[in-house]
Coordinates of C-alpha atoms and ligand atoms in Angstrom, one line a residue:
Chain B
M246 CA -32.9 9.1 0.2
D247 CA -30.0 8.2 2.5
E248 CA -27.9 11.3 3.3
L249 CA -24.7 9.4 2.2
L250 CA -26.2 8.8 -1.3
K251 CA -27.3 12.5 -1.5
I252 CA -23.8 13.6 -0.8
L253 CA -22.3 11.2 -3.4
K254 CA -24.9 12.1 -6.0
N255 CA -23.9 15.7 -5.6
N256 CA -20.2 15.0 -5.6
A257 CA -18.9 11.5 -6.1
L258 CA -15.4 12.7 -5.3
E259 CA -16.2 13.7 -1.7
S260 CA -13.7 12.0 0.6
P261 CA -14.9 9.5 3.2
G262 CA -13.2 11.7 5.8
N263 CA -15.3 14.7 5.0
I264 CA -18.5 12.7 4.6
A265 CA -17.8 11.2 8.0
K266 CA -17.6 14.7 9.5
M267 CA -20.8 15.8 7.9
L268 CA -22.8 12.7 8.9
N269 CA -21.4 12.3 12.4
M270 CA -20.0 8.8 11.8
S271 CA -16.6 7.2 11.5
E272 CA -14.6 7.1 8.3
D273 CA -14.6 3.3 8.4
E274 CA -18.4 3.2 8.6
V275 CA -18.6 5.5 5.6
R276 CA -16.3 3.3 3.6
K277 CA -18.3 0.2 4.6
R278 CA -21.6 1.7 3.6
I279 CA -20.3 2.8 0.2
K280 CA -19.0 -0.7 -0.4
E281 CA -22.4 -2.1 0.5
Y282 CA -24.2 0.2 -1.9
E283 CA -21.8 -0.8 -4.6
K284 CA -22.2 -4.5 -3.8
K285 CA -26.0 -4.3 -3.9
G286 CA -25.8 -2.4 -7.2
I287 CA -27.5 0.7 -5.7
I288 CA -24.4 2.6 -6.7
R289 CA -23.7 1.6 -10.2
G290 CA -20.9 3.8 -11.2
Y291 CA -19.2 7.2 -10.8
Q292 CA -19.0 9.7 -13.7
A293 CA -17.9 13.2 -14.4
V294 CA -20.5 15.7 -15.7
V295 CA -18.8 17.0 -18.8
N296 CA -20.0 19.9 -21.0
E297 CA -19.2 18.3 -24.3
D298 CA -20.4 21.4 -26.2
Q299 CA -17.2 23.0 -25.1
L300 CA -15.0 20.2 -26.5
D301 CA -14.1 20.2 -30.1
I302 CA -15.4 16.7 -30.9
N303 CA -17.6 15.5 -33.6
R304 CA -20.5 13.8 -32.0
V305 CA -24.2 13.9 -32.4
M306 CA -26.9 13.2 -29.8
A307 CA -30.5 12.4 -30.6
V308 CA -33.6 11.7 -28.7
I309 CA -35.8 9.1 -30.2
E310 CA -39.4 8.3 -29.5
V311 CA -40.3 4.7 -30.2
T312 CA -43.7 3.0 -30.2
V313 CA -43.6 -0.7 -29.6
T314 CA -46.2 -3.5 -29.7
P315 CA -46.2 -4.9 -26.2
E316 CA -46.0 -8.6 -25.8
R317 CA -48.3 -11.0 -24.0
E318 CA -45.6 -12.0 -21.6
G319 CA -43.1 -9.4 -20.4
G320 CA -44.8 -6.4 -21.9
F321 CA -42.0 -4.0 -23.1
D322 CA -39.1 -5.7 -21.3
R323 CA -37.8 -8.0 -24.0
V324 CA -37.7 -5.3 -26.7
S325 CA -36.3 -2.7 -24.3
N326 CA -33.6 -4.9 -23.1
R327 CA -32.7 -5.7 -26.6
I328 CA -32.5 -2.0 -27.5
S329 CA -30.5 -1.1 -24.5
R330 CA -27.7 -3.5 -25.4
F331 CA -26.6 -1.2 -28.3
P332 CA -23.7 0.8 -27.2
E333 CA -25.1 3.8 -29.1
V334 CA -28.0 3.9 -26.6
E335 CA -27.0 6.2 -23.7
S336 CA -30.3 6.1 -21.8
L337 CA -33.6 4.3 -22.3
Y338 CA -36.9 4.9 -20.5
L339 CA -40.4 3.4 -20.7
V340 CA -42.7 6.4 -20.6
S341 CA -46.4 7.1 -20.6
G342 CA -48.0 9.2 -23.4
D343 CA -48.1 9.1 -27.2
Y344 CA -45.1 6.8 -27.5
D345 CA -43.6 4.0 -25.3
L346 CA -39.8 4.2 -25.2
L347 CA -37.6 7.3 -25.0
L348 CA -34.0 6.8 -26.1
F349 CA -31.0 9.0 -25.9
V350 CA -28.6 7.9 -28.6
E351 CA -25.1 9.0 -29.3
G352 CA -23.3 8.8 -32.7
R353 CA -20.4 10.2 -34.6
D354 CA -22.5 12.2 -37.1
L355 CA -26.0 12.5 -38.5
K356 CA -25.4 9.7 -40.9
S357 CA -24.4 7.1 -38.2
V358 CA -27.3 8.0 -36.0
S359 CA -29.7 7.8 -39.0
S360 CA -28.4 4.5 -40.0
F361 CA -28.6 3.2 -36.4
V362 CA -32.3 4.2 -36.5
S363 CA -33.2 2.8 -39.9
E364 CA -31.1 -0.3 -39.9
R365 CA -30.9 -1.5 -36.3
L366 CA -33.7 0.1 -34.3
A367 CA -36.6 0.2 -36.7
T368 CA -36.0 -3.3 -37.9
I369 CA -36.4 -4.9 -34.4
E370 CA -39.4 -7.0 -34.2
G371 CA -42.1 -5.2 -32.2
V372 CA -40.9 -1.7 -33.0
K373 CA -43.8 0.0 -34.8
S374 CA -42.5 3.5 -35.4
T375 CA -39.7 6.0 -34.5
V376 CA -39.4 9.8 -34.4
T377 CA -35.9 11.2 -34.2
H378 CA -34.9 14.6 -32.7
F379 CA -31.3 15.7 -33.1
M380 CA -30.1 17.7 -30.1
L381 CA -28.7 21.2 -30.9
K382 CA -27.4 22.5 -27.5
T383 CA -27.3 21.3 -23.9
Y384 CA -28.5 23.7 -21.3
K385 CA -28.7 21.4 -18.3
H386 CA -27.5 17.9 -17.8
H387 CA -27.9 15.7 -14.8
G388 CA -29.1 18.6 -12.8
V389 CA -26.1 20.7 -13.7
E390 CA -26.5 23.9 -15.7
M391 CA -24.0 23.9 -18.6
E392 CA -23.7 27.7 -19.0
S393 CA -22.5 29.6 -16.0
Q394 CA -24.7 32.7 -15.7
D395 CA -23.5 35.9 -14.0
E396 CA -24.5 35.7 -10.4
Y397 CA -25.1 38.4 -8.0
E398 CA -22.5 38.2 -5.2
R399 CA -23.4 38.3 -1.6
L400 CA -21.8 41.0 0.6
K401 CA -18.6 39.7 2.1
V402 CA -19.8 40.4 5.6
S403 CA -23.4 41.0 6.8
P404 CA -25.1 40.9 10.2
Chain N
M271 CA -35.6 84.9 21.2
N272 CA -32.2 83.2 21.1
T273 CA -29.4 85.5 20.3
K274 CA -26.4 83.4 21.3
D275 CA -23.2 83.9 19.4
S276 CA -22.6 81.7 16.4
K277 CA -19.1 80.6 17.3
C278 CA -20.1 77.3 18.8
P279 CA -22.7 75.8 16.6
R280 CA -25.1 73.2 18.1
D281 CA -24.2 69.6 17.2
P282 CA -26.7 68.9 14.4
I283 CA -26.9 65.2 15.3
A284 CA -29.6 64.2 17.8
A285 CA -28.1 63.5 21.2
H286 CA -29.4 60.0 21.7
L287 CA -27.8 59.0 18.4
R288 CA -24.3 60.1 19.5
D289 CA -24.3 57.3 22.0
V290 CA -24.9 54.7 19.4
P291 CA -21.5 53.5 18.0
R292 CA -20.9 52.5 14.4
S293 CA -21.7 48.9 13.8
G294 CA -18.7 46.6 14.3
I295 CA -20.0 44.5 11.4
R296 CA -19.9 47.5 9.1
D297 CA -16.3 48.4 10.1
F298 CA -15.2 44.9 9.5
F299 CA -17.1 44.7 6.2
E300 CA -15.0 47.7 5.0
I301 CA -11.8 46.0 5.9
V302 CA -12.8 42.7 4.3
S303 CA -13.9 44.4 1.2
S304 CA -10.4 45.8 0.7
V305 CA -8.8 42.3 0.6
P306 CA -9.2 40.4 -2.7
D307 CA -10.1 36.7 -2.9
V308 CA -11.3 36.2 0.6
I309 CA -13.2 33.1 1.7
S310 CA -15.9 34.7 3.9
L311 CA -17.5 33.0 6.8
G312 CA -18.8 36.4 7.8
I313 CA -22.0 36.3 5.8
G314 CA -25.3 36.4 7.6
E315 CA -27.5 35.2 4.8
P316 CA -28.1 31.9 3.0
D317 CA -25.9 30.9 0.1
F318 CA -28.9 29.3 -1.6
D319 CA -30.7 31.0 -4.3
T320 CA -34.3 32.0 -3.7
P321 CA -36.4 28.9 -4.8
W322 CA -37.0 29.3 -8.5
H323 CA -40.8 29.0 -8.2
V324 CA -40.7 32.1 -5.9
R325 CA -38.6 34.1 -8.3
E326 CA -40.8 33.0 -11.2
A327 CA -44.0 34.0 -9.3
S328 CA -42.5 37.5 -8.7
M329 CA -41.8 37.9 -12.4
F330 CA -45.4 36.8 -13.2
A331 CA -46.7 39.3 -10.6
L332 CA -44.7 42.0 -12.2
E333 CA -46.2 41.1 -15.6
K334 CA -49.7 41.2 -14.2
G335 CA -49.0 44.7 -13.0
A336 CA -48.3 44.2 -9.3
T337 CA -46.7 47.7 -9.0
K338 CA -49.1 49.5 -6.7
Y339 CA -49.4 50.1 -3.0
T340 CA -51.1 47.5 -0.9
S341 CA -53.2 48.1 2.2
N342 CA -51.1 49.1 5.2
M343 CA -51.3 45.8 6.8
G344 CA -50.3 44.0 3.7
L345 CA -52.2 41.8 1.1
P346 CA -55.1 40.1 2.7
K347 CA -54.3 36.8 1.0
L348 CA -50.8 36.9 2.3
R349 CA -51.9 37.7 5.9
K350 CA -54.3 34.7 5.7
A351 CA -51.5 32.4 4.4
I352 CA -49.2 33.7 7.2
A353 CA -51.8 33.1 9.9
R354 CA -52.3 29.6 8.6
Y355 CA -48.5 28.9 8.4
V356 CA -47.8 30.3 11.9
G357 CA -50.8 28.3 13.3
D358 CA -49.5 25.1 11.8
T359 CA -45.9 25.6 12.5
F360 CA -45.7 27.5 15.8
H361 CA -49.1 26.5 17.2
V362 CA -50.3 30.0 18.0
S363 CA -53.4 31.2 16.3
Y364 CA -53.6 34.7 15.0
D365 CA -56.4 36.5 13.2
A366 CA -55.4 37.4 9.7
D367 CA -57.4 40.6 9.7
R368 CA -56.3 42.1 13.0
E369 CA -53.2 40.3 14.3
V370 CA -50.8 40.0 11.3
L371 CA -48.8 43.0 10.0
I372 CA -46.6 42.6 6.9
T373 CA -43.3 44.5 7.2
V374 CA -40.1 45.3 5.4
G375 CA -38.1 42.4 6.8
V376 CA -38.0 41.4 10.4
S377 CA -35.7 44.5 10.7
E378 CA -38.7 46.9 10.3
A379 CA -40.9 44.7 12.5
L380 CA -38.3 44.8 15.3
D381 CA -38.2 48.6 15.1
L382 CA -42.0 48.8 15.2
A383 CA -42.3 46.4 18.1
V384 CA -39.7 48.2 20.2
R385 CA -41.1 51.6 19.5
A386 CA -44.6 50.5 20.1
L387 CA -43.7 49.2 23.6
V388 CA -41.0 51.4 25.0
N389 CA -41.4 54.6 26.9
P390 CA -38.3 56.8 27.5
G391 CA -36.3 55.3 30.3
D392 CA -37.9 51.9 30.2
E393 CA -35.4 49.1 30.6
V394 CA -35.3 46.5 27.8
L395 CA -33.7 43.1 28.5
Y396 CA -32.0 41.2 25.8
H397 CA -29.5 38.3 25.9
E398 CA -25.9 38.7 24.7
P399 CA -24.0 37.9 22.5
S400 CA -26.9 39.1 20.4
Y401 CA -27.9 40.2 16.9
V402 CA -26.4 43.6 16.3
S403 CA -29.7 45.6 15.9
Y404 CA -31.3 45.2 19.3
R405 CA -29.3 47.5 21.3
P406 CA -29.4 50.5 18.9
L407 CA -33.1 50.0 18.3
I408 CA -33.7 50.3 22.0
Q409 CA -31.6 53.4 22.1
F410 CA -33.5 54.9 19.1
A411 CA -36.7 54.4 21.1
H412 CA -35.1 56.2 24.1
G413 CA -35.1 53.0 26.2
C414 CA -32.3 51.6 28.3
P415 CA -30.7 48.5 26.9
V416 CA -30.0 45.9 29.6
P417 CA -27.9 43.0 28.2
V418 CA -28.3 39.6 30.0
E419 CA -25.2 37.5 29.6
T420 CA -25.4 34.0 28.2
R421 CA -22.5 31.6 28.5
R422 CA -20.8 28.8 26.6
E423 CA -21.0 26.5 29.6
E424 CA -24.8 27.0 29.5
G425 CA -25.0 26.5 25.8
F426 CA -25.6 30.2 25.3
R427 CA -29.2 29.7 26.6
I428 CA -30.7 32.4 28.7
T429 CA -31.3 31.3 32.3
R430 CA -33.7 32.4 34.9
D431 CA -31.0 33.4 37.3
R432 CA -29.1 35.6 34.9
L433 CA -32.3 37.2 33.7
E434 CA -33.6 37.9 37.2
E435 CA -30.3 39.4 38.2
R436 CA -30.9 42.2 35.7
I437 CA -34.6 42.8 36.3
T438 CA -35.6 46.0 38.1
E439 CA -38.9 47.8 38.6
R440 CA -38.2 49.7 35.3
S441 CA -37.9 46.5 33.3
R442 CA -40.6 46.5 30.7
L443 CA -39.6 44.3 27.8
L444 CA -37.6 41.2 27.0
I445 CA -36.3 40.5 23.6
L446 CA -35.6 36.8 22.7
N447 CA -33.8 35.4 19.7
Y448 CA -33.6 31.6 19.4
P449 CA -32.3 30.0 17.2
N450 CA -29.7 32.6 17.9
N451 CA -27.5 34.8 15.8
P452 CA -24.5 34.7 16.5
T453 CA -24.2 31.6 18.7
G454 CA -26.4 29.1 16.9
A455 CA -28.0 28.3 20.3
V456 CA -31.6 27.1 20.6
L457 CA -33.9 26.8 23.6
N458 CA -35.7 23.6 24.5
R459 CA -39.3 23.4 25.6
E460 CA -38.4 23.7 29.3
D461 CA -36.2 26.7 28.7
V462 CA -39.0 28.4 26.9
R463 CA -41.5 27.5 29.6
I464 CA -39.2 29.1 32.2
M465 CA -38.8 32.3 30.2
A466 CA -42.6 32.5 29.9
E467 CA -42.9 32.1 33.6
C468 CA -40.4 34.9 34.2
A469 CA -42.2 37.2 31.8
R470 CA -45.5 36.6 33.6
E471 CA -44.1 36.9 37.1
H472 CA -42.2 40.1 36.4
D473 CA -44.9 41.5 34.0
L474 CA -42.6 41.8 31.0
M475 CA -43.7 42.1 27.5
V476 CA -41.8 39.9 25.0
I477 CA -40.6 40.4 21.5
T478 CA -39.5 37.1 20.1
D479 CA -37.4 37.2 16.9
E480 CA -37.8 33.7 15.5
I481 CA -36.4 34.4 12.1
Y482 CA -34.3 31.2 12.1
A483 CA -37.1 28.9 13.5
E484 CA -37.1 26.5 10.5
M485 CA -33.3 26.1 10.8
T486 CA -33.6 24.0 14.0
Y487 CA -31.6 20.8 13.8
N488 CA -31.7 18.6 16.8
G489 CA -35.2 18.9 18.3
S490 CA -38.3 20.9 17.3
H491 CA -38.6 24.6 17.7
V492 CA -40.8 25.9 20.4
S493 CA -42.2 29.5 20.3
I494 CA -42.7 31.4 23.5
A495 CA -45.9 32.8 22.0
S496 CA -47.5 29.3 22.2
M497 CA -47.0 29.1 26.0
P498 CA -50.1 29.6 28.2
E499 CA -51.1 33.2 28.7
M500 CA -48.2 34.4 26.5
K501 CA -49.8 35.4 23.3
E502 CA -51.3 38.5 24.9
R503 CA -47.9 39.7 26.0
T504 CA -45.8 38.7 23.0
I505 CA -45.0 40.2 19.7
F506 CA -43.9 37.3 17.4
L507 CA -41.6 38.2 14.6
H508 CA -40.7 36.1 11.6
G509 CA -39.9 36.5 7.9
F510 CA -38.7 35.0 4.7
S511 CA -35.1 36.1 4.6
K512 CA -33.4 33.1 6.1
S513 CA -35.7 30.1 5.7
W514 CA -36.5 30.9 2.1
A515 CA -33.3 32.6 1.2
M516 CA -35.1 35.8 0.3
T517 CA -33.0 38.4 2.1
G518 CA -33.1 40.9 -0.8
F519 CA -36.9 40.8 -1.0
R520 CA -37.0 42.6 2.4
I521 CA -40.2 40.9 3.6
G522 CA -41.2 39.8 7.1
Y523 CA -44.1 40.1 9.5
A524 CA -45.2 40.7 13.1
C525 CA -48.0 38.8 14.8
A526 CA -49.6 40.1 18.0
P527 CA -52.9 40.7 19.7
P528 CA -55.0 43.5 18.0
E529 CA -54.1 46.4 20.3
L530 CA -50.3 45.7 19.9
T531 CA -50.7 45.2 16.2
E532 CA -52.7 48.5 16.0
A533 CA -49.9 50.3 17.9
M534 CA -47.2 49.0 15.4
M535 CA -49.5 49.9 12.6
K536 CA -49.6 53.5 13.7
I537 CA -45.9 53.8 13.0
H538 CA -45.8 51.5 10.0
Q539 CA -48.6 53.4 8.1
Y540 CA -46.8 56.7 8.4
T541 CA -43.2 55.6 8.0
M542 CA -43.4 52.7 5.5
L543 CA -47.0 52.8 4.2
C544 CA -46.7 49.2 3.1
A545 CA -44.2 46.5 2.3
P546 CA -43.3 46.2 -1.4
I547 CA -46.1 44.5 -3.3
L548 CA -43.7 42.3 -5.4
S549 CA -42.1 41.0 -2.3
Q550 CA -45.5 40.3 -0.8
E551 CA -46.5 38.3 -4.0
A552 CA -43.2 36.4 -3.7
A553 CA -43.9 35.6 -0.1
M554 CA -47.3 34.4 -1.0
E555 CA -45.7 31.9 -3.4
A556 CA -43.1 30.9 -0.8
L557 CA -45.9 29.8 1.5
N558 CA -47.3 27.5 -1.1
E559 CA -45.0 24.6 -0.5
P560 CA -42.8 25.6 2.4
D561 CA -41.7 22.1 3.4
N562 CA -40.3 21.3 0.0
D563 CA -38.3 24.6 -0.2
I564 CA -36.9 24.4 3.3
R565 CA -36.1 20.7 3.7
E566 CA -33.3 20.6 1.2
M567 CA -31.6 23.7 2.6
R568 CA -32.0 22.5 6.2
D569 CA -30.4 19.1 5.3
E570 CA -27.5 20.9 3.8
Y571 CA -27.1 23.2 6.8
V572 CA -27.0 20.2 9.1
R573 CA -24.2 18.6 7.1
H574 CA -22.2 21.8 7.1
R575 CA -22.9 22.3 10.8
N576 CA -21.6 18.8 11.6
Y577 CA -18.5 19.4 9.4
I578 CA -17.6 22.8 10.9
Y579 CA -18.2 21.5 14.5
H580 CA -15.9 18.6 14.0
A581 CA -13.3 20.8 12.3
F582 CA -13.3 23.2 15.4
R583 CA -12.9 20.2 17.7
D584 CA -10.0 18.9 15.7
M585 CA -8.4 22.4 15.9
G586 CA -8.9 22.3 19.6
L587 CA -11.3 25.3 19.7
P588 CA -14.0 24.8 22.2
C589 CA -17.4 25.2 20.6
V590 CA -21.0 24.5 21.6
E591 CA -22.7 22.3 19.0
P592 CA -25.0 24.8 17.2
G593 CA -28.6 23.7 17.4
G594 CA -29.9 26.1 14.9
A595 CA -29.5 29.0 12.5
F596 CA -26.3 28.8 10.4
Y597 CA -23.6 30.1 12.7
A598 CA -21.0 28.5 14.9
F599 CA -19.4 30.5 17.7
P600 CA -16.0 28.9 18.6
Y601 CA -14.0 30.1 21.6
I602 CA -10.6 31.5 20.5
G603 CA -9.7 33.0 23.9
D604 CA -7.0 30.4 24.5
T605 CA -4.9 31.7 21.6
G606 CA -4.2 34.7 23.8
I607 CA -5.4 37.3 21.3
S608 CA -8.6 39.3 21.2
S609 CA -11.4 38.3 18.9
K610 CA -10.8 41.4 16.8
D611 CA -7.0 40.6 16.4
F612 CA -7.8 37.0 15.6
A613 CA -10.2 38.0 12.9
L614 CA -7.9 40.6 11.5
R615 CA -4.9 38.3 11.4
L616 CA -6.9 35.4 10.0
L617 CA -8.0 37.7 7.3
E618 CA -4.5 39.1 6.6
E619 CA -2.6 35.9 6.9
E620 CA -5.0 33.3 5.5
K621 CA -7.7 35.4 3.7
V622 CA -10.5 33.9 5.7
A623 CA -13.1 36.3 7.1
V624 CA -14.9 35.6 10.3
V625 CA -16.7 38.2 12.5
P626 CA -15.1 39.1 15.9
G627 CA -17.5 38.1 18.7
S628 CA -17.1 41.5 20.3
A629 CA -19.4 42.9 17.5
F630 CA -22.2 41.1 19.2
G631 CA -21.8 42.6 22.7
A632 CA -19.1 42.7 25.3
C633 CA -19.6 39.0 26.3
G634 CA -18.9 38.0 22.7
E635 CA -15.2 38.8 23.3
G636 CA -13.1 35.7 23.1
Y637 CA -15.3 34.2 20.3
V638 CA -15.6 34.5 16.5
R639 CA -18.8 34.0 14.5
C640 CA -18.4 31.6 11.6
S641 CA -21.3 31.3 9.2
Y642 CA -21.5 27.9 7.5
A643 CA -24.0 29.0 4.9
T644 CA -21.3 28.6 2.4
S645 CA -20.4 26.0 -0.2
L646 CA -18.7 22.9 1.2
E647 CA -15.7 23.6 -1.0
E648 CA -15.2 27.0 0.6
L649 CA -15.9 25.7 4.0
K650 CA -13.3 22.9 3.7
E651 CA -10.7 25.3 2.5
A652 CA -11.5 27.9 5.2
M653 CA -11.2 25.2 7.9
T654 CA -7.9 24.0 6.5
R655 CA -6.5 27.5 6.6
M656 CA -8.0 28.3 10.0
A657 CA -6.5 25.2 11.4
G658 CA -3.0 26.2 10.1
F659 CA -3.5 29.7 11.6
V660 CA -4.5 28.4 15.0
R661 CA -1.6 26.0 15.1
R662 CA 0.8 28.8 14.2
I663 CA -0.4 31.3 16.8
T664 CA -0.7 28.8 19.6
S665 CA 2.7 27.3 19.1
C666 CA 4.6 30.6 19.4
Ligands
PLP12 C1 -31.7 37.5 14.5 C2 -32.0 38.3 13.3 N1 -33.1 39.1 13.3 C3 -33.4 39.8 12.2 C4 -32.7 39.9 11.1 C5 -33.1 40.8 9.9 O1 -33.8 40.1 9.0 P1 -34.6 40.7 7.8 O2 -33.9 40.4 6.6 O3 -36.0 40.0 7.8 O4 -34.8 42.2 8.0 C6 -31.5 39.1 11.0 C7 -30.6 39.1 9.8 O5 -29.5 38.9 9.9 C8 -31.2 38.3 12.1 O6 -30.1 37.5 12.1

């Protein structure tokens, strides 16, 4: 992956000035390349990684396994695109294995997620079955550990 | 029988130790430790965690009962893996059974190598500014340390002229360390070829400390052991501390022809017996996928290197672009204060720790060592504070 993308994936707030120093290029060049990535849709957004467990909000996340009957034309695409339009669906992947689609769904409470599954998802033509797992606790999200563990410190000066 | 009076007791400390001063790094460490909330660029170890698969493998080894001695030379499977890695990476072939010795860090390997080669009074050449251990180790072996100056204008690379100036008929050994701690300098193939030529012409043995080899950024690393007719006169040292972020495991190795390895082994078997088995198991795992582990760290060091190098330039501090390791060695002599005062005042006034260049030998005066193996956040903050400090002391 391009070094510039690596830096931004790690910290989207890194300033073009600092990135320029790290990559030995001009600040203008950095800005230009970021713009290009945005235009091409390679960079599709910038988000904060939030540990929502620490916030006092009522919200439920579920992982849902879905089996689907593939279609003669387009395979899983039509059904998947349809499902991904629901704002409740945070992520959606086509996967190999015992089921076809893996969904991460967000809702206000158990009831709203359940009704999303039974009324909206399961009723879509082509969806054969669903298995819902409610999430209990987040340990790691987007490569970031959610609990800071006690770390050994390095000596302040060493040879 | 000795019946001298007891008024003037003999100094209990061995005479040759009295000539070895306390380490400048240790002194400075104590000062830094007394100041809270310091951003330290004085740390000579990676800020990465040891790769998880390595830590995981050591836990597994512990569970399996890896709690015993190993053979003096080290686990045979590890010696094989090392011989393969050194062959592939450094293009020197060593026989795993007779030419690889596993040690407690490169630190132990250095001590063994120096003691195996030096007779009392032998002169040992090493380039300065240098890693802090070389001079004392030579003294412990009753040798005479002979520093060879390296200079900023020459990229801190050792040159034939400066080396030959210091060679006498008592010169026996040359210690090389590239990529270099503290300067970040590297040698290119031609430099290495010239050093090999000098060693052969003047019949010098060579100890090459290549602990930072994988941290080489602009070209590829060349080992002097791979030069023609050099393997037989070279002890090659490497370890896991830096490239795999495994400093606390204390594991390294020496590779050398059988008679040299056997000589080091004589000391190792009685003083150390063997390197810790858990660390040997961890090292074994580290060699499973070295490229994966190292690539990401190296990429990050390069970005930090570029950042700090630009920052020094913006501050107006002359600095050679470091080609390897994770140190930059900017020149602060134009500020008009000594490297020690610079470091002390920077610590006091800005809470940023750097190591005075004088800790690395007389010709390190005028410089400070800044390690960029630190999070980018800290590096940015340290550079901002240091820039303010430099502006302040140069404008008055
Ligand atoms: C040049 C050099 N050699 C050797 C060592 C010691 O390494 P080890 O941890 O393998 O004993 C260091 C550590 O700072 C070093 O910088």
